[in-house]
Amino acid sequence: SQQGEEDPQALSIQEGENATMNCSYKTSINNLQWYRQNSGRGLVHLILIRSNEREKHSGRLRVTLDTSKKSSSLLITASRAADTASYFCATDLLGGKLQFGAGTQVVVTP
Amino acid sequence: DVKVTQSSRYLVKRTGEKVFLECVQDMDHENMFWYRQDPGLGLRLIYFSYDVKMKEKGDIPEGYSVSREKKERFSLILESASTNQTSMYLCASSFSLAGGTGELFFGEGSRLTVL
């Protein structure tokens, strides 16, 4: 079974709007990571948040982590057409496995 | 820049053939991983390795084996390919962090079709 599950499965927004996606997981983690995948390509790392951190920023990205609720969110502010991609959360489990969810497909229209 | 290179972007094989997928990284990473990606299922971990000659089963190791004879190279082997192994295969590498796994660097993927 998958550890991380993203919500929503798909998201369609216009340029300039914010995009928010969520990730829930089931067991204790070392850290949680977010990745982006453009169609047919490999994944690219966006941000890593450790289990003792609550919020992290990187450019237009903001990630939160709530370990009591076993959930994380990724916010992309002022979205651009180039942000169109699939976004995945990955949980680094105690014991070393890094497990991915099924992803959120984001489409940003001009 | 870190580079993870997968030997083939597209392969077509027949049922029962032995298939080798090669992956090489140039950043001296300790950790290497093989995932498969299928629509609606995300990435599923097949095998991973924390060191040379060391391997650990992931979530779906059945039908696969791996080899890590050198630190930079991690090979995925399908001993007898079957149609349900048609998929996108992604290799990744990372450093270890204190208490966890660092960011993964992915190759471009190998799309395997088994007829």
Tab-separated table of C-alpha atoms in Angstrom:
chain	number	residue	atom	x	y	z
A	1	SER	CA	0.000	0.000	0.000
A	2	GLN	CA	1.148	3.547	-0.646
A	3	GLN	CA	2.469	5.577	2.217
A	4	GLY	CA	1.787	9.039	0.873
A	5	GLU	CA	-1.431	10.031	-0.817
A	6	GLU	CA	-1.846	13.342	-2.586
A	7	ASP	CA	-5.044	15.297	-2.780
A	8	PRO	CA	-6.479	16.417	-5.143
A	9	GLN	CA	-5.595	14.023	-7.957
A	10	ALA	CA	-5.891	16.853	-10.459
A	11	LEU	CA	-5.970	20.626	-10.270
A	12	SER	CA	-6.660	23.175	-12.988
A	13	ILE	CA	-5.957	26.850	-12.367
A	14	GLN	CA	-5.189	30.040	-14.242
A	15	GLU	CA	-1.884	31.840	-14.339
A	16	GLY	CA	-1.393	34.041	-11.331
A	17	GLU	CA	-3.538	31.922	-9.023
A	18	ASN	CA	-2.170	29.871	-6.154
A	19	ALA	CA	-2.132	26.067	-6.231
A	20	THR	CA	-2.365	23.998	-3.081
A	21	MET	CA	-2.000	20.249	-2.829
A	22	ASN	CA	-1.935	18.000	0.195
A	23	CYS	CA	-0.181	14.807	1.181
A	24	SER	CA	-1.215	12.415	3.930
A	25	TYR	CA	0.871	9.546	5.214
A	26	LYS	CA	0.517	6.713	7.665
A	27	THR	CA	3.667	6.057	9.674
A	28	SER	CA	6.514	7.986	11.294
A	29	ILE	CA	8.965	9.653	8.963
A	30	ASN	CA	12.484	11.082	8.922
A	31	ASN	CA	11.554	13.710	6.379
A	32	LEU	CA	9.068	14.467	3.615
A	33	GLN	CA	10.039	15.575	0.135
A	34	TRP	CA	8.180	17.107	-2.800
A	35	TYR	CA	9.046	16.456	-6.429
A	36	ARG	CA	7.859	17.706	-9.814
A	37	GLN	CA	7.618	15.675	-12.990
A	38	ASN	CA	7.108	17.102	-16.441
A	39	SER	CA	5.385	14.785	-18.860
A	40	GLY	CA	7.503	11.785	-19.806
A	41	ARG	CA	10.560	12.948	-17.864
A	42	GLY	CA	12.303	12.061	-14.619
A	43	LEU	CA	11.379	13.666	-11.333
A	44	VAL	CA	13.009	16.820	-10.045
A	45	HIS	CA	13.410	17.507	-6.340
A	46	LEU	CA	11.683	20.653	-5.075
A	47	ILE	CA	11.986	20.772	-1.316
A	48	LEU	CA	12.740	18.597	1.714
A	49	ILE	CA	11.223	19.213	5.132
A	50	ARG	CA	12.494	17.350	8.165
A	51	SER	CA	10.198	15.825	10.764
A	52	ASN	CA	11.147	18.496	13.319
A	53	GLU	CA	10.334	21.373	10.946
A	54	ARG	CA	6.887	22.880	10.463
A	55	GLU	CA	7.289	25.129	7.451
A	56	LYS	CA	9.775	25.710	4.691
A	57	HIS	CA	9.997	28.111	1.758
A	58	SER	CA	11.806	27.994	-1.539
A	59	GLY	CA	11.064	30.755	-4.023
A	60	ARG	CA	7.342	30.546	-4.846
A	61	LEU	CA	6.992	27.272	-2.959
A	62	ARG	CA	5.797	26.902	0.598
A	63	VAL	CA	5.660	23.535	2.329
A	64	THR	CA	4.100	22.787	5.694
A	65	LEU	CA	4.326	19.642	7.767
A	66	ASP	CA	2.018	18.594	10.581
A	67	THR	CA	3.363	15.398	12.102
A	68	SER	CA	0.464	15.134	14.554
A	69	LYS	CA	-1.950	14.900	11.610
A	70	LYS	CA	0.557	13.076	9.409
A	71	SER	CA	0.032	15.532	6.614
A	72	SER	CA	1.887	18.042	4.474
A	73	SER	CA	0.877	20.695	1.990
A	74	LEU	CA	2.613	22.284	-0.978
A	75	LEU	CA	1.601	25.778	-2.016
A	76	ILE	CA	2.722	27.269	-5.309
A	77	THR	CA	2.093	30.995	-5.358
A	78	ALA	CA	1.479	33.124	-8.464
A	79	SER	CA	1.479	30.077	-10.730
A	80	ARG	CA	2.843	30.149	-14.266
A	81	ALA	CA	2.173	28.003	-17.315
A	82	ALA	CA	5.602	26.432	-16.742
A	83	ASP	CA	4.336	25.046	-13.417
A	84	THR	CA	2.154	22.606	-15.368
A	85	ALA	CA	3.392	19.215	-14.185
A	86	SER	CA	2.674	16.360	-11.812
A	87	TYR	CA	3.673	16.870	-8.196
A	88	PHE	CA	4.569	14.037	-5.853
A	89	CYS	CA	5.188	13.814	-2.160
A	90	ALA	CA	7.672	11.246	-0.894
A	91	THR	CA	8.004	10.102	2.689
A	92	ASP	CA	11.345	8.976	4.052
A	93	LEU	CA	10.378	6.179	6.395
A	94	LEU	CA	12.280	5.136	9.475
A	95	GLY	CA	14.397	2.278	8.111
A	96	GLY	CA	15.299	4.052	4.896
A	97	LYS	CA	12.616	3.570	2.253
A	98	LEU	CA	11.514	6.636	0.335
A	99	GLN	CA	7.922	6.070	-0.761
A	100	PHE	CA	5.956	8.148	-3.236
A	101	GLY	CA	2.295	8.914	-3.593
A	102	ALA	CA	0.313	8.781	-6.842
A	103	GLY	CA	0.741	12.495	-7.498
A	104	THR	CA	-1.320	15.587	-8.260
A	105	GLN	CA	-1.596	16.691	-11.885
A	106	VAL	CA	-1.543	20.467	-12.111
A	107	VAL	CA	-2.529	22.349	-15.245
A	108	VAL	CA	-1.947	26.089	-15.366
A	109	THR	CA	-3.664	27.866	-18.230
A	110	PRO	CA	-2.518	31.260	-19.525
B	1	ASP	CA	25.452	19.154	-12.012
B	2	VAL	CA	24.535	15.724	-10.766
B	3	LYS	CA	23.855	13.359	-13.560
B	4	VAL	CA	22.005	10.062	-13.405
B	5	THR	CA	22.128	8.273	-16.726
B	6	GLN	CA	19.885	5.397	-17.710
B	7	SER	CA	21.193	3.343	-20.575
B	8	SER	CA	18.052	3.149	-22.685
B	9	ARG	CA	15.099	5.523	-22.993
B	10	TYR	CA	12.916	3.043	-24.866
B	11	LEU	CA	13.077	-0.737	-25.053
B	12	VAL	CA	10.827	-3.327	-26.631
B	13	LYS	CA	11.311	-6.920	-25.513
B	14	ARG	CA	9.477	-10.205	-25.892
B	15	THR	CA	7.957	-12.257	-23.110
B	16	GLY	CA	10.569	-14.492	-21.520
B	17	GLU	CA	13.574	-12.408	-22.546
B	18	LYS	CA	16.166	-11.348	-19.989
B	19	VAL	CA	16.297	-7.571	-19.688
B	20	PHE	CA	19.055	-5.399	-18.234
B	21	LEU	CA	18.430	-1.787	-17.274
B	22	GLU	CA	21.599	0.100	-16.428
B	23	CYS	CA	21.952	3.212	-14.321
B	24	VAL	CA	25.085	5.257	-13.664
B	25	GLN	CA	25.494	8.275	-11.369
B	26	ASP	CA	28.470	10.616	-11.259
B	27	MET	CA	28.147	12.179	-7.782
B	28	ASP	CA	29.578	9.467	-5.560
B	29	HIS	CA	26.169	8.920	-3.934
B	30	GLU	CA	25.891	6.076	-1.461
B	31	ASN	CA	22.250	5.330	-2.186
B	32	MET	CA	20.675	4.147	-5.400
B	33	PHE	CA	17.081	3.211	-6.143
B	34	TRP	CA	14.936	1.604	-8.807
B	35	TYR	CA	11.275	2.558	-9.108
B	36	ARG	CA	8.597	1.712	-11.615
B	37	GLN	CA	5.908	4.214	-12.499
B	38	ASP	CA	2.465	3.277	-13.725
B	39	PRO	CA	-0.529	5.558	-14.337
B	40	GLY	CA	-2.598	6.075	-11.217
B	41	LEU	CA	-0.132	4.174	-9.034
B	42	GLY	CA	2.675	6.678	-8.740
B	43	LEU	CA	6.189	5.417	-8.163
B	44	ARG	CA	6.688	2.055	-6.512
B	45	LEU	CA	10.028	1.043	-5.064
B	46	ILE	CA	11.497	-2.144	-6.514
B	47	TYR	CA	14.952	-2.326	-4.922
B	48	PHE	CA	17.422	0.025	-3.315
B	49	SER	CA	21.059	-0.101	-2.293
B	50	TYR	CA	23.003	1.737	0.398
B	51	ASP	CA	26.429	0.528	-0.583
B	52	VAL	CA	28.394	-1.517	-3.074
B	53	LYS	CA	27.279	-5.153	-3.206
B	54	MET	CA	24.418	-4.349	-0.896
B	55	LYS	CA	20.736	-4.479	-1.815
B	56	GLU	CA	17.406	-4.199	-0.072
B	57	LYS	CA	13.979	-5.206	-1.330
B	58	GLY	CA	11.473	-2.462	-1.869
B	59	ASP	CA	7.727	-2.866	-2.080
B	60	ILE	CA	7.496	-4.839	-5.327
B	61	PRO	CA	10.703	-6.888	-5.809
B	62	GLU	CA	9.051	-9.968	-7.305
B	63	GLY	CA	10.267	-10.704	-10.808
B	64	TYR	CA	13.279	-8.397	-10.470
B	65	SER	CA	16.846	-8.588	-9.259
B	66	VAL	CA	19.595	-5.989	-8.971
B	67	SER	CA	23.356	-5.751	-9.045
B	68	ARG	CA	25.658	-3.140	-7.586
B	69	GLU	CA	29.256	-4.125	-8.248
B	70	LYS	CA	30.533	-0.547	-8.349
B	71	LYS	CA	29.382	2.462	-6.372
B	72	GLU	CA	28.336	4.429	-9.440
B	73	ARG	CA	26.361	1.700	-11.179
B	74	PHE	CA	23.089	0.018	-10.230
B	75	SER	CA	21.529	-2.467	-12.605
B	76	LEU	CA	17.981	-3.785	-12.669
B	77	ILE	CA	17.475	-7.227	-14.142
B	78	LEU	CA	14.277	-8.840	-15.333
B	79	GLU	CA	15.171	-12.527	-15.498
B	80	SER	CA	12.178	-13.450	-17.656
B	81	ALA	CA	10.192	-10.455	-18.809
B	82	SER	CA	6.417	-10.596	-18.653
B	83	THR	CA	3.773	-8.293	-20.106
B	84	ASN	CA	2.852	-6.983	-16.652
B	85	GLN	CA	6.356	-5.551	-16.394
B	86	THR	CA	5.600	-3.089	-19.171
B	87	SER	CA	6.224	0.198	-17.427
B	88	MET	CA	8.402	3.279	-16.998
B	89	TYR	CA	11.457	2.466	-14.888
B	90	LEU	CA	13.163	5.255	-12.993
B	91	CYS	CA	16.580	5.116	-11.394
B	92	ALA	CA	17.626	7.573	-8.689
B	93	SER	CA	20.559	8.258	-6.386
B	94	SER	CA	21.121	10.250	-3.209
B	95	PHE	CA	23.431	10.986	-0.339
B	96	SER	CA	22.427	9.865	3.114
B	97	LEU	CA	21.442	12.519	5.622
B	98	ALA	CA	21.907	12.146	9.334
B	99	GLY	CA	18.871	10.077	10.207
B	100	GLY	CA	17.394	9.877	6.767
B	101	THR	CA	17.554	9.904	2.986
B	102	GLY	CA	18.578	13.026	1.118
B	103	GLU	CA	17.041	14.387	-2.030
B	104	LEU	CA	16.848	11.970	-4.917
B	105	PHE	CA	18.333	12.742	-8.306
B	106	PHE	CA	16.483	10.906	-11.052
B	107	GLY	CA	17.414	9.694	-14.468
B	108	GLU	CA	15.166	10.383	-17.457
B	109	GLY	CA	13.530	6.973	-17.237
B	110	SER	CA	13.462	3.828	-19.366
B	111	ARG	CA	10.148	2.977	-20.954
B	112	LEU	CA	9.953	-0.791	-21.333
B	113	THR	CA	7.351	-2.541	-23.438
B	114	VAL	CA	7.090	-6.320	-23.180
B	115	LEU	CA	5.206	-7.976	-26.029
